[in-house]
Coordinates of N, CA and C in Angstrom, one line a residue:
M770 N 27.5 13.6 172.3 CA 27.4 13.5 170.8 C 28.4 14.5 170.2
P771 N 29.3 14.0 169.3 CA 30.3 14.9 168.7 C 29.7 16.0 167.8
A772 N 30.3 17.2 167.8 CA 29.8 18.3 167.0 C 29.8 17.9 165.5
I773 N 28.8 18.4 164.8 CA 28.7 18.2 163.3 C 29.6 19.2 162.7
G774 N 30.5 18.8 161.8 CA 31.5 19.7 161.2 C 31.0 20.0 159.7
K775 N 31.8 21.0 159.2 CA 31.5 21.4 157.8 C 31.5 20.3 156.8
A776 N 32.6 19.4 156.9 CA 32.7 18.3 156.0 C 31.6 17.4 156.1
D777 N 31.0 17.2 157.3 CA 29.9 16.3 157.5 C 28.7 16.8 156.7
I778 N 28.5 18.1 156.8 CA 27.3 18.7 156.1 C 27.5 18.7 154.6
V779 N 28.7 19.0 154.1 CA 28.9 18.9 152.7 C 28.6 17.5 152.2
R780 N 29.1 16.5 152.9 CA 28.8 15.1 152.5 C 27.2 14.8 152.5
M781 N 26.6 15.4 153.5 CA 25.2 15.2 153.7 C 24.4 15.8 152.5
L782 N 24.8 17.0 152.1 CA 24.2 17.7 151.0 C 24.3 16.9 149.7
G783 N 25.4 16.3 149.5 CA 25.6 15.4 148.3 C 24.7 14.3 148.3
R784 N 24.4 13.7 149.5 CA 23.5 12.5 149.6 C 22.0 13.0 149.5
I785 N 21.7 14.1 150.1 CA 20.3 14.6 150.0 C 19.9 14.8 148.6
F786 N 20.8 15.4 147.8 CA 20.4 15.8 146.5 C 20.8 14.9 145.4
T787 N 21.0 13.6 145.7 CA 21.2 12.6 144.7 C 20.3 11.4 144.9
D788 N 19.4 11.5 145.9 CA 18.5 10.4 146.1 C 17.2 10.5 145.3
D789 N 16.4 9.4 145.3 CA 15.2 9.4 144.5 C 14.2 10.4 144.9
G790 N 14.2 10.9 146.2 CA 13.3 11.9 146.6 C 13.3 13.2 145.8
I791 N 14.5 13.6 145.4 CA 14.6 14.8 144.6 C 13.9 14.6 143.2
R792 N 14.1 13.5 142.6 CA 13.4 13.3 141.3 C 11.9 13.2 141.5
E793 N 11.4 12.7 142.6 CA 10.0 12.7 142.9 C 9.5 14.1 143.1
D794 N 10.3 14.9 143.8 CA 9.8 16.3 144.0 C 9.8 17.0 142.6
L795 N 10.7 16.8 141.8 CA 10.8 17.4 140.4 C 9.6 17.0 139.6
V796 N 9.3 15.7 139.6 CA 8.1 15.2 138.9 C 6.8 15.9 139.4
R797 N 6.8 16.0 140.7 CA 5.6 16.6 141.3 C 5.4 18.1 140.8
L798 N 6.5 18.7 140.6 CA 6.5 20.1 140.1 C 6.3 20.3 138.6
G799 N 6.2 19.1 137.9 CA 5.9 19.2 136.5 C 7.1 18.8 135.5
F800 N 8.2 18.5 136.1 CA 9.3 18.1 135.2 C 9.2 16.7 134.6
K801 N 9.5 16.6 133.4 CA 9.5 15.3 132.7 C 10.5 15.3 131.6
G802 N 10.8 14.1 131.1 CA 11.7 14.0 129.9 C 13.0 14.6 130.1
E803 N 13.5 15.3 129.1 CA 14.8 15.9 129.1 C 14.9 17.0 130.2
N804 N 13.8 17.7 130.4 CA 13.8 18.8 131.4 C 14.0 18.2 132.8
L805 N 13.5 17.0 133.0 CA 13.6 16.3 134.3 C 15.1 15.9 134.5
E806 N 15.7 15.4 133.5 CA 17.1 15.1 133.5 C 18.0 16.3 133.8
L807 N 17.7 17.4 133.1 CA 18.4 18.6 133.3 C 18.3 19.1 134.7
A808 N 17.1 19.1 135.3 CA 16.9 19.6 136.6 C 17.6 18.7 137.6
T809 N 17.5 17.4 137.4 CA 18.2 16.5 138.4 C 19.7 16.8 138.4
R810 N 20.3 16.9 137.2 CA 21.7 17.2 137.1 C 22.1 18.6 137.7
Q811 N 21.1 19.5 137.5 CA 21.4 20.9 138.1 C 21.5 20.8 139.6
M812 N 20.5 20.1 140.3 CA 20.5 20.0 141.7 C 21.8 19.3 142.2
R813 N 22.1 18.2 141.5 CA 23.3 17.4 141.9 C 24.5 18.3 141.7
G814 N 24.6 19.0 140.6 CA 25.8 19.8 140.3 C 26.0 20.9 141.3
L815 N 24.9 21.6 141.7 CA 25.0 22.7 142.7 C 25.4 22.1 144.0
M816 N 24.8 21.1 144.5 CA 25.0 20.6 145.8 C 26.3 19.8 146.0
T817 N 27.0 19.5 144.9 CA 28.3 18.9 145.0 C 29.4 19.8 144.5
D818 N 29.1 21.0 144.1 CA 30.1 22.0 143.8 C 30.8 22.4 145.1
P819 N 32.1 22.3 145.2 CA 32.8 22.5 146.4 C 32.6 23.9 147.0
E820 N 32.6 24.9 146.2 CA 32.4 26.3 146.7 C 31.0 26.5 147.1
V821 N 30.1 26.1 146.3 CA 28.6 26.3 146.7 C 28.3 25.5 147.9
A822 N 28.6 24.2 147.9 CA 28.3 23.3 149.1 C 29.0 23.8 150.3
G823 N 30.2 24.3 150.2 CA 31.0 24.8 151.4 C 30.3 26.0 151.9
Y824 N 29.8 26.9 151.1 CA 29.2 28.1 151.5 C 27.9 27.8 152.2
I825 N 27.1 26.9 151.6 CA 25.8 26.5 152.2 C 26.1 25.8 153.6
A826 N 27.1 25.0 153.7 CA 27.4 24.3 155.0 C 27.8 25.4 156.0
D827 N 28.5 26.4 155.7 CA 28.8 27.5 156.6 C 27.6 28.2 157.1
Q828 N 26.6 28.4 156.2 CA 25.3 29.1 156.6 C 24.5 28.2 157.5
I829 N 24.5 26.9 157.2 CA 23.7 26.0 158.0 C 24.3 25.9 159.4
I830 N 25.7 25.8 159.5 CA 26.3 25.8 160.8 C 26.0 27.1 161.6
A831 N 26.0 28.2 160.9 CA 25.8 29.5 161.6 C 24.4 29.6 162.2
F832 N 23.4 28.9 161.5 CA 22.0 29.1 161.9 C 21.5 27.8 162.7
S833 N 22.4 26.8 162.9 CA 21.9 25.6 163.5 C 22.6 25.5 164.9
A834 N 22.0 26.2 165.8 CA 22.5 26.2 167.2 C 22.5 24.8 167.8
D835 N 21.6 24.0 167.4 CA 21.5 22.6 168.0 C 22.4 21.6 167.4
G836 N 23.1 22.1 166.2 CA 24.1 21.2 165.6 C 23.6 20.1 164.8
T837 N 22.3 20.0 164.5 CA 21.7 18.9 163.8 C 22.0 19.1 162.3
L838 N 22.0 18.0 161.6 CA 22.2 18.0 160.2 C 20.9 18.6 159.5
P839 N 21.1 19.2 158.3 CA 19.9 19.8 157.6 C 19.0 18.8 156.9
G840 N 17.8 19.2 156.8 CA 16.9 18.5 155.9 C 16.8 19.2 154.6
N841 N 16.0 18.6 153.7 CA 15.9 19.2 152.3 C 15.4 20.7 152.3
T842 N 14.5 21.0 153.2 CA 13.9 22.4 153.2 C 15.0 23.4 153.6
R843 N 15.7 23.1 154.7 CA 16.7 24.1 155.1 C 17.8 24.2 154.1
A844 N 18.3 23.1 153.6 CA 19.4 23.1 152.6 C 18.9 23.8 151.3
G845 N 17.6 23.6 150.9 CA 17.1 24.2 149.7 C 17.0 25.7 149.9
G846 N 16.6 26.2 151.0 CA 16.5 27.6 151.3 C 17.9 28.2 151.3
A847 N 18.9 27.6 151.8 CA 20.2 28.1 151.7 C 20.8 28.2 150.3
L848 N 20.4 27.2 149.5 CA 20.8 27.2 148.1 C 20.2 28.4 147.4
W849 N 18.9 28.7 147.6 CA 18.3 29.9 146.9 C 19.0 31.2 147.4
G850 N 19.4 31.1 148.7 CA 20.0 32.3 149.3 C 21.4 32.6 148.6
V851 N 22.2 31.6 148.3 CA 23.5 31.8 147.7 C 23.3 32.2 146.2
I852 N 22.2 31.7 145.6 CA 21.9 32.2 144.2 C 21.5 33.6 144.2
D853 N 20.6 34.0 145.1 CA 20.2 35.4 145.2 C 21.4 36.3 145.4
R854 N 22.3 35.9 146.3 CA 23.5 36.7 146.6 C 24.4 36.9 145.4
G855 N 24.4 36.0 144.5 CA 25.3 36.1 143.4 C 24.7 36.8 142.1
V856 N 23.4 36.9 142.1 CA 22.7 37.4 140.8 C 23.2 38.7 140.4
G857 N 23.4 39.6 141.4 CA 23.8 41.0 141.0 C 25.2 41.1 140.4
H858 N 26.0 40.0 140.5 CA 27.4 40.0 140.0 C 27.3 39.5 138.5
L859 N 26.2 39.1 138.0 CA 26.1 38.6 136.6 C 26.3 39.8 135.6
P860 N 26.9 39.5 134.5 CA 26.9 40.5 133.4 C 25.5 40.8 133.0
L861 N 25.3 41.9 132.4 CA 23.9 42.4 132.0 C 23.1 41.4 131.2
R862 N 23.8 40.7 130.2 CA 23.1 39.8 129.4 C 22.5 38.6 130.2
D863 N 23.3 38.1 131.1 CA 22.8 37.0 131.9 C 21.8 37.5 133.0
L864 N 22.0 38.7 133.5 CA 21.1 39.3 134.5 C 19.8 39.5 133.9
R865 N 19.7 40.0 132.7 CA 18.5 40.2 132.0 C 17.7 38.9 131.7
Y866 N 18.4 37.9 131.3 CA 17.8 36.6 131.0 C 17.2 36.0 132.3
Y867 N 18.0 36.1 133.4 CA 17.5 35.6 134.7 C 16.2 36.3 135.1
Y868 N 16.1 37.6 134.9 CA 14.9 38.3 135.3 C 13.8 38.1 134.3
L869 N 14.1 37.8 133.1 CA 13.1 37.4 132.1 C 12.3 36.2 132.6
V870 N 13.1 35.2 133.1 CA 12.4 34.0 133.7 C 11.6 34.4 134.9
E871 N 12.1 35.3 135.8 CA 11.4 35.8 136.9 C 10.1 36.4 136.5
Q872 N 10.1 37.2 135.4 CA 9.0 37.9 134.8 C 8.0 36.8 134.3
T873 N 8.4 35.8 133.7 CA 7.6 34.7 133.2 C 6.9 34.0 134.4
V874 N 7.7 33.8 135.5 CA 7.2 33.1 136.7 C 6.0 33.9 137.2
L875 N 6.2 35.2 137.4 CA 5.2 36.1 137.9 C 3.9 36.1 137.1
G876 N 4.2 36.1 135.8 CA 3.0 36.1 134.8 C 2.2 34.9 134.8
A877 N 2.9 33.7 135.2 CA 2.2 32.4 135.1 C 1.6 32.0 136.5
M878 N 1.9 32.7 137.6 CA 1.4 32.4 138.9 C -0.1 32.6 139.0
P879 N -0.8 31.8 139.7 CA -2.2 32.1 140.1 C -2.2 33.4 140.8
I880 N -3.3 34.1 140.7 CA -3.4 35.5 141.3 C -3.1 35.5 142.7
R881 N -3.6 34.6 143.5 CA -3.4 34.6 145.0 C -1.9 34.5 145.3
E882 N -1.2 33.5 144.7 CA 0.2 33.3 144.9 C 1.0 34.5 144.4
C883 N 0.6 35.0 143.3 CA 1.3 36.2 142.7 C 1.2 37.4 143.7
G884 N 0.0 37.6 144.2 CA -0.2 38.8 145.1 C 0.6 38.6 146.4
L885 N 0.6 37.3 146.9 CA 1.3 37.1 148.2 C 2.8 37.2 147.9
A886 N 3.3 36.8 146.8 CA 4.7 36.9 146.4 C 5.1 38.4 146.4
I887 N 4.3 39.2 145.8 CA 4.6 40.7 145.6 C 4.7 41.3 147.0
K888 N 3.8 40.9 147.9 CA 3.7 41.4 149.3 C 4.7 40.7 150.2
E889 N 5.5 39.8 149.6 CA 6.6 39.1 150.4 C 6.0 38.3 151.5
R890 N 4.9 37.6 151.2 CA 4.2 36.7 152.1 C 4.2 35.3 151.7
L891 N 4.9 34.9 150.7 CA 5.2 33.5 150.3 C 6.4 33.1 151.0
S892 N 6.4 31.9 151.5 CA 7.6 31.3 152.1 C 8.7 31.1 151.0
P893 N 10.0 31.0 151.4 CA 11.0 30.6 150.4 C 10.6 29.3 149.6
A894 N 10.1 28.3 150.4 CA 9.8 27.1 149.8 C 8.7 27.2 148.8
Q895 N 7.6 28.0 149.1 CA 6.5 28.2 148.2 C 7.0 28.9 146.9
L896 N 7.8 30.0 147.1 CA 8.3 30.7 146.0 C 9.2 29.8 145.1
S897 N 10.0 29.0 145.7 CA 10.9 28.1 145.0 C 10.0 27.1 144.1
D898 N 9.0 26.6 144.7 CA 8.1 25.7 144.0 C 7.4 26.4 142.8
A899 N 7.0 27.6 143.1 CA 6.3 28.3 142.0 C 7.3 28.6 140.8
T900 N 8.5 28.9 141.1 CA 9.5 29.1 140.1 C 9.8 27.8 139.4
A901 N 9.9 26.8 140.1 CA 10.2 25.5 139.5 C 9.1 25.0 138.5
R902 N 7.8 25.3 138.9 CA 6.7 24.9 138.1 C 6.8 25.6 136.7
V903 N 7.1 26.8 136.7 CA 7.3 27.5 135.4 C 8.5 27.1 134.7
A904 N 9.6 26.9 135.4 CA 10.8 26.4 134.8 C 10.6 25.0 134.1
A905 N 9.8 24.2 134.7 CA 9.5 22.9 134.1 C 8.9 23.0 132.7
R906 N 8.2 24.1 132.5 CA 7.5 24.3 131.2 C 8.3 25.0 130.1
L907 N 9.5 25.4 130.5 CA 10.3 26.1 129.5 C 10.8 25.0 128.5
N908 N 11.0 25.5 127.3 CA 11.6 24.6 126.3 C 13.0 24.2 126.8
T909 N 13.5 23.1 126.4 CA 14.8 22.6 126.9 C 16.0 23.5 126.7
P910 N 16.2 24.1 125.5 CA 17.3 25.1 125.4 C 17.2 26.3 126.3
A911 N 16.0 26.8 126.6 CA 15.8 27.9 127.5 C 16.1 27.5 128.9
L912 N 15.6 26.3 129.3 CA 15.9 25.8 130.6 C 17.4 25.6 130.8
R913 N 18.1 25.0 129.8 CA 19.5 24.8 129.9 C 20.2 26.2 130.1
Q914 N 19.8 27.2 129.4 CA 20.4 28.5 129.6 C 20.1 29.1 131.0
Y915 N 18.9 29.0 131.4 CA 18.6 29.4 132.8 C 19.4 28.7 133.8
Y916 N 19.6 27.5 133.7 CA 20.4 26.7 134.7 C 21.8 27.1 134.6
R917 N 22.3 27.4 133.4 CA 23.7 27.8 133.3 C 23.9 29.1 134.1
I918 N 23.0 30.0 133.9 CA 23.1 31.3 134.6 C 22.9 31.1 136.1
Q919 N 22.0 30.3 136.5 CA 21.8 30.0 137.9 C 23.1 29.4 138.6
R920 N 23.7 28.5 137.9 CA 25.0 27.9 138.4 C 26.0 29.0 138.6
R921 N 26.1 29.9 137.6 CA 27.1 30.9 137.7 C 26.8 31.9 138.9
A922 N 25.5 32.2 139.0 CA 25.1 33.1 140.1 C 25.5 32.4 141.5
A923 N 25.2 31.1 141.6 CA 25.5 30.4 142.8 C 27.0 30.4 143.2
R924 N 27.8 30.2 142.2 CA 29.3 30.3 142.4 C 29.7 31.7 142.8
L925 N 29.2 32.7 142.1 CA 29.5 34.1 142.5 C 29.0 34.4 143.9
G926 N 27.8 33.9 144.2 CA 27.3 34.2 145.6 C 28.2 33.5 146.6
A927 N 28.8 32.4 146.3 CA 29.6 31.7 147.3 C 31.0 32.3 147.5
T928 N 31.4 33.0 146.5 CA 32.8 33.5 146.5 C 33.0 35.0 146.6
R929 N 31.9 35.7 146.5 CA 32.0 37.2 146.5 C 31.0 37.8 147.5
A930 N 31.3 39.0 148.0 CA 30.4 39.7 148.9 C 29.2 40.2 148.1
P931 N 28.0 40.4 148.7 CA 26.8 40.8 148.0 C 27.1 42.2 147.3
V932 N 26.4 42.4 146.2 CA 26.6 43.7 145.5 C 25.9 44.8 146.3
R933 N 26.6 45.9 146.3 CA 26.1 47.1 147.0 C 25.9 48.2 146.0
M934 N 24.9 49.1 146.3 CA 24.7 50.4 145.6 C 24.8 51.5 146.6
D935 N 25.4 52.6 146.3 CA 25.5 53.7 147.2 C 24.1 54.4 147.2
P936 N 23.8 55.0 148.3 CA 22.4 55.6 148.5 C 22.0 56.5 147.4
A937 N 23.0 57.3 146.9 CA 22.6 58.3 145.8 C 22.2 57.5 144.5
R938 N 22.9 56.4 144.2 CA 22.6 55.6 143.0 C 21.2 54.9 143.2
I939 N 21.0 54.4 144.4 CA 19.7 53.8 144.7 C 18.6 54.8 144.5
E940 N 18.7 56.0 145.0 CA 17.7 57.1 144.9 C 17.5 57.4 143.4
R941 N 18.5 57.6 142.6 CA 18.4 57.9 141.2 C 17.7 56.7 140.5
T942 N 18.0 55.5 140.8 CA 17.4 54.4 140.2 C 15.9 54.2 140.5
E943 N 15.6 54.4 141.8 CA 14.2 54.4 142.2 C 13.4 55.5 141.5
T944 N 13.9 56.7 141.4 CA 13.2 57.8 140.7 C 13.0 57.4 139.2
M945 N 14.1 56.9 138.6 CA 14.0 56.5 137.2 C 12.9 55.5 137.0
I946 N 12.8 54.5 137.8 CA 11.8 53.4 137.7 C 10.4 54.0 137.9
F947 N 10.3 54.9 139.0 CA 9.0 55.5 139.2 C 8.5 56.3 138.1
N948 N 9.4 57.1 137.5 CA 9.0 57.9 136.3 C 8.6 57.0 135.1
A949 N 9.3 55.9 134.9 CA 8.9 55.0 133.9 C 7.6 54.4 134.1
L950 N 7.3 54.1 135.4 CA 5.9 53.6 135.7 C 4.8 54.6 135.4
L951 N 5.1 55.9 135.8 CA 4.1 56.9 135.6 C 3.9 57.1 134.1
A952 N 5.0 57.0 133.3 CA 4.8 57.1 131.8 C 4.0 56.0 131.3
R953 N 4.2 54.8 131.8 CA 3.5 53.6 131.3 C 2.0 53.7 131.7
L954 N 1.7 54.4 132.8 CA 0.3 54.5 133.3 C -0.4 55.7 132.7
D955 N 0.4 56.5 132.0 CA -0.2 57.8 131.5 C -1.4 57.4 130.5
G956 N -2.6 58.0 130.9 CA -3.8 57.8 130.1 C -4.5 56.5 130.4
A957 N -4.0 55.7 131.3 CA -4.7 54.4 131.7 C -5.8 54.7 132.6
E958 N -6.9 54.0 132.4 CA -8.1 54.2 133.2 C -7.9 53.9 134.7
N959 N -7.0 52.9 135.0 CA -6.7 52.5 136.4 C -5.5 53.2 137.0
R960 N -5.1 54.3 136.4 CA -3.9 55.0 136.8 C -3.9 55.3 138.3
A961 N -5.0 56.0 138.7 CA -5.0 56.4 140.1 C -5.1 55.2 141.1
V962 N -5.8 54.1 140.7 CA -5.9 52.9 141.5 C -4.5 52.3 141.6
M963 N -3.7 52.2 140.5 CA -2.4 51.6 140.5 C -1.4 52.4 141.4
I964 N -1.5 53.7 141.3 CA -0.6 54.5 142.1 C -0.9 54.3 143.6
R965 N -2.2 54.3 143.9 CA -2.5 54.0 145.3 C -2.1 52.6 145.8
T966 N -2.2 51.7 144.9 CA -1.7 50.3 145.2 C -0.2 50.3 145.5
F967 N 0.6 50.9 144.7 CA 2.0 51.0 144.9 C 2.3 51.7 146.2
A968 N 1.5 52.7 146.6 CA 1.8 53.5 147.8 C 1.5 52.7 149.0
R969 N 0.5 51.7 149.0 CA 0.2 50.9 150.1 C 0.1 49.5 149.7
L970 N 1.2 49.0 149.2 CA 1.2 47.6 148.6 C 0.9 46.5 149.7
D971 N 1.4 46.7 150.9 CA 1.2 45.7 151.9 C -0.3 45.6 152.3
Q972 N -1.1 46.6 152.0 CA -2.5 46.6 152.4 C -3.4 46.2 151.2
A973 N -2.8 46.0 150.0 CA -3.6 45.8 148.8 C -4.1 44.3 148.8
G974 N -5.2 44.1 148.2 CA -5.7 42.7 147.9 C -4.7 42.0 147.0
N975 N -4.8 40.7 146.9 CA -3.9 39.9 146.1 C -4.0 40.3 144.6
R976 N -5.2 40.5 144.1 CA -5.4 40.8 142.7 C -4.7 42.1 142.3
R977 N -4.9 43.2 143.1 CA -4.2 44.5 142.8 C -2.7 44.4 143.1
A978 N -2.3 43.7 144.1 CA -0.9 43.6 144.4 C -0.2 42.8 143.2
C979 N -0.9 41.8 142.7 CA -0.3 41.0 141.6 C -0.2 41.9 140.3
A980 N -1.3 42.7 140.1 CA -1.3 43.6 138.9 C -0.2 44.6 139.0
A981 N 0.1 45.1 140.2 CA 1.1 46.1 140.4 C 2.5 45.4 140.2
G982 N 2.7 44.2 140.7 CA 3.9 43.5 140.6 C 4.3 43.2 139.1
R983 N 3.2 42.8 138.4 CA 3.5 42.5 137.0 C 3.8 43.8 136.2
L984 N 3.1 44.8 136.5 CA 3.4 46.1 135.8 C 4.8 46.6 136.1
F985 N 5.2 46.4 137.4 CA 6.5 46.8 137.8 C 7.6 46.1 137.0
I986 N 7.5 44.7 137.0 CA 8.6 44.0 136.3 C 8.5 44.2 134.8
D987 N 7.3 44.3 134.3 CA 7.2 44.6 132.8 C 7.9 46.0 132.5
T988 N 7.7 46.9 133.4 CA 8.3 48.3 133.2 C 9.8 48.2 133.3
V989 N 10.3 47.5 134.3 CA 11.8 47.4 134.4 C 12.3 46.7 133.2
M990 N 11.7 45.6 132.7 CA 12.3 44.8 131.6 C 12.2 45.6 130.3
S991 N 11.4 46.7 130.2 CA 11.3 47.5 129.0 C 12.4 48.5 128.9
L992 N 13.2 48.6 130.0 CA 14.3 49.6 130.0 C 15.5 49.0 129.2
E993 N 16.4 49.9 128.9 CA 17.6 49.5 128.1 C 18.9 50.0 128.7
G994 N 20.0 49.3 128.3 CA 21.3 49.8 128.7 C 21.6 50.0 130.2
R995 N 22.2 51.2 130.5 CA 22.5 51.4 131.9 C 21.3 51.5 132.8
A996 N 20.2 52.0 132.3 CA 19.0 52.1 133.1 C 18.5 50.7 133.5
L997 N 18.5 49.8 132.5 CA 18.1 48.4 132.8 C 19.1 47.8 133.8
H998 N 20.4 48.0 133.6 CA 21.3 47.4 134.5 C 21.1 47.9 135.9
D999 N 21.0 49.2 136.1 CA 20.8 49.7 137.4 C 19.5 49.2 138.1
A1000 N 18.5 49.1 137.3 CA 17.2 48.7 137.8 C 17.3 47.2 138.3
L1001 N 17.9 46.4 137.5 CA 18.1 45.0 137.9 C 19.0 44.8 139.0
L1002 N 20.0 45.6 139.1 CA 20.9 45.6 140.3 C 20.1 45.9 141.5
L1003 N 19.3 46.9 141.4 CA 18.4 47.3 142.6 C 17.5 46.1 143.0
L1004 N 17.0 45.4 142.1 CA 16.1 44.3 142.4 C 16.9 43.2 143.1
S1005 N 18.2 43.1 142.7 CA 19.0 42.0 143.3 C 19.6 42.3 144.6
L1006 N 19.5 43.5 145.1 CA 20.1 43.8 146.4 C 19.5 42.9 147.5
P1007 N 20.4 42.5 148.5 CA 19.9 41.7 149.6 C 18.9 42.5 150.5

């Protein structure tokens, strides 16, 4: 059997994400009306963008030792990977909007899913579905803006190296966020409990992990200027 080449995978991606199955998945996740049309165009546009599709094809080739063509799950995971890779390159205005949607997603998740996401125990597919369910409920102008930023992040992720922060800047940013968290907890009845939860997040129950995650993102999004930019860059690191 001849080897599967990059051009074959790019063509396959275009076919996967223009068939009726994608619309069925989007309807299952709650999309309807104009938002459904927007989401369908978004998937089609991303998977037929030459730079984005080419990058995803390279990733699939690198991780597919058996040379088989990708299914929806593998290709979708690679798509979220290239978006995540590009987020840190966004200007602050777009970066903030992107994480405002992430904050909304976390706030709307059921407690169990939220806790598992904070502990990084949700699969990429589960996290993608959770994000899509919230995106489906955005008003159409907000969804259009989110998708514009997502497309830009995907193109940046496909064409640039991941954003890096030097260790000293990371340490300063982590200290700044920690101090902001302490200030936010000052006087709160659950201060000691929350501090213990942050210290042993992987051992926390889903309810406490979710509460800690929501507090964390709320604290970050309350920052301004350079502090906000550095905190969001830290969140976007690979």
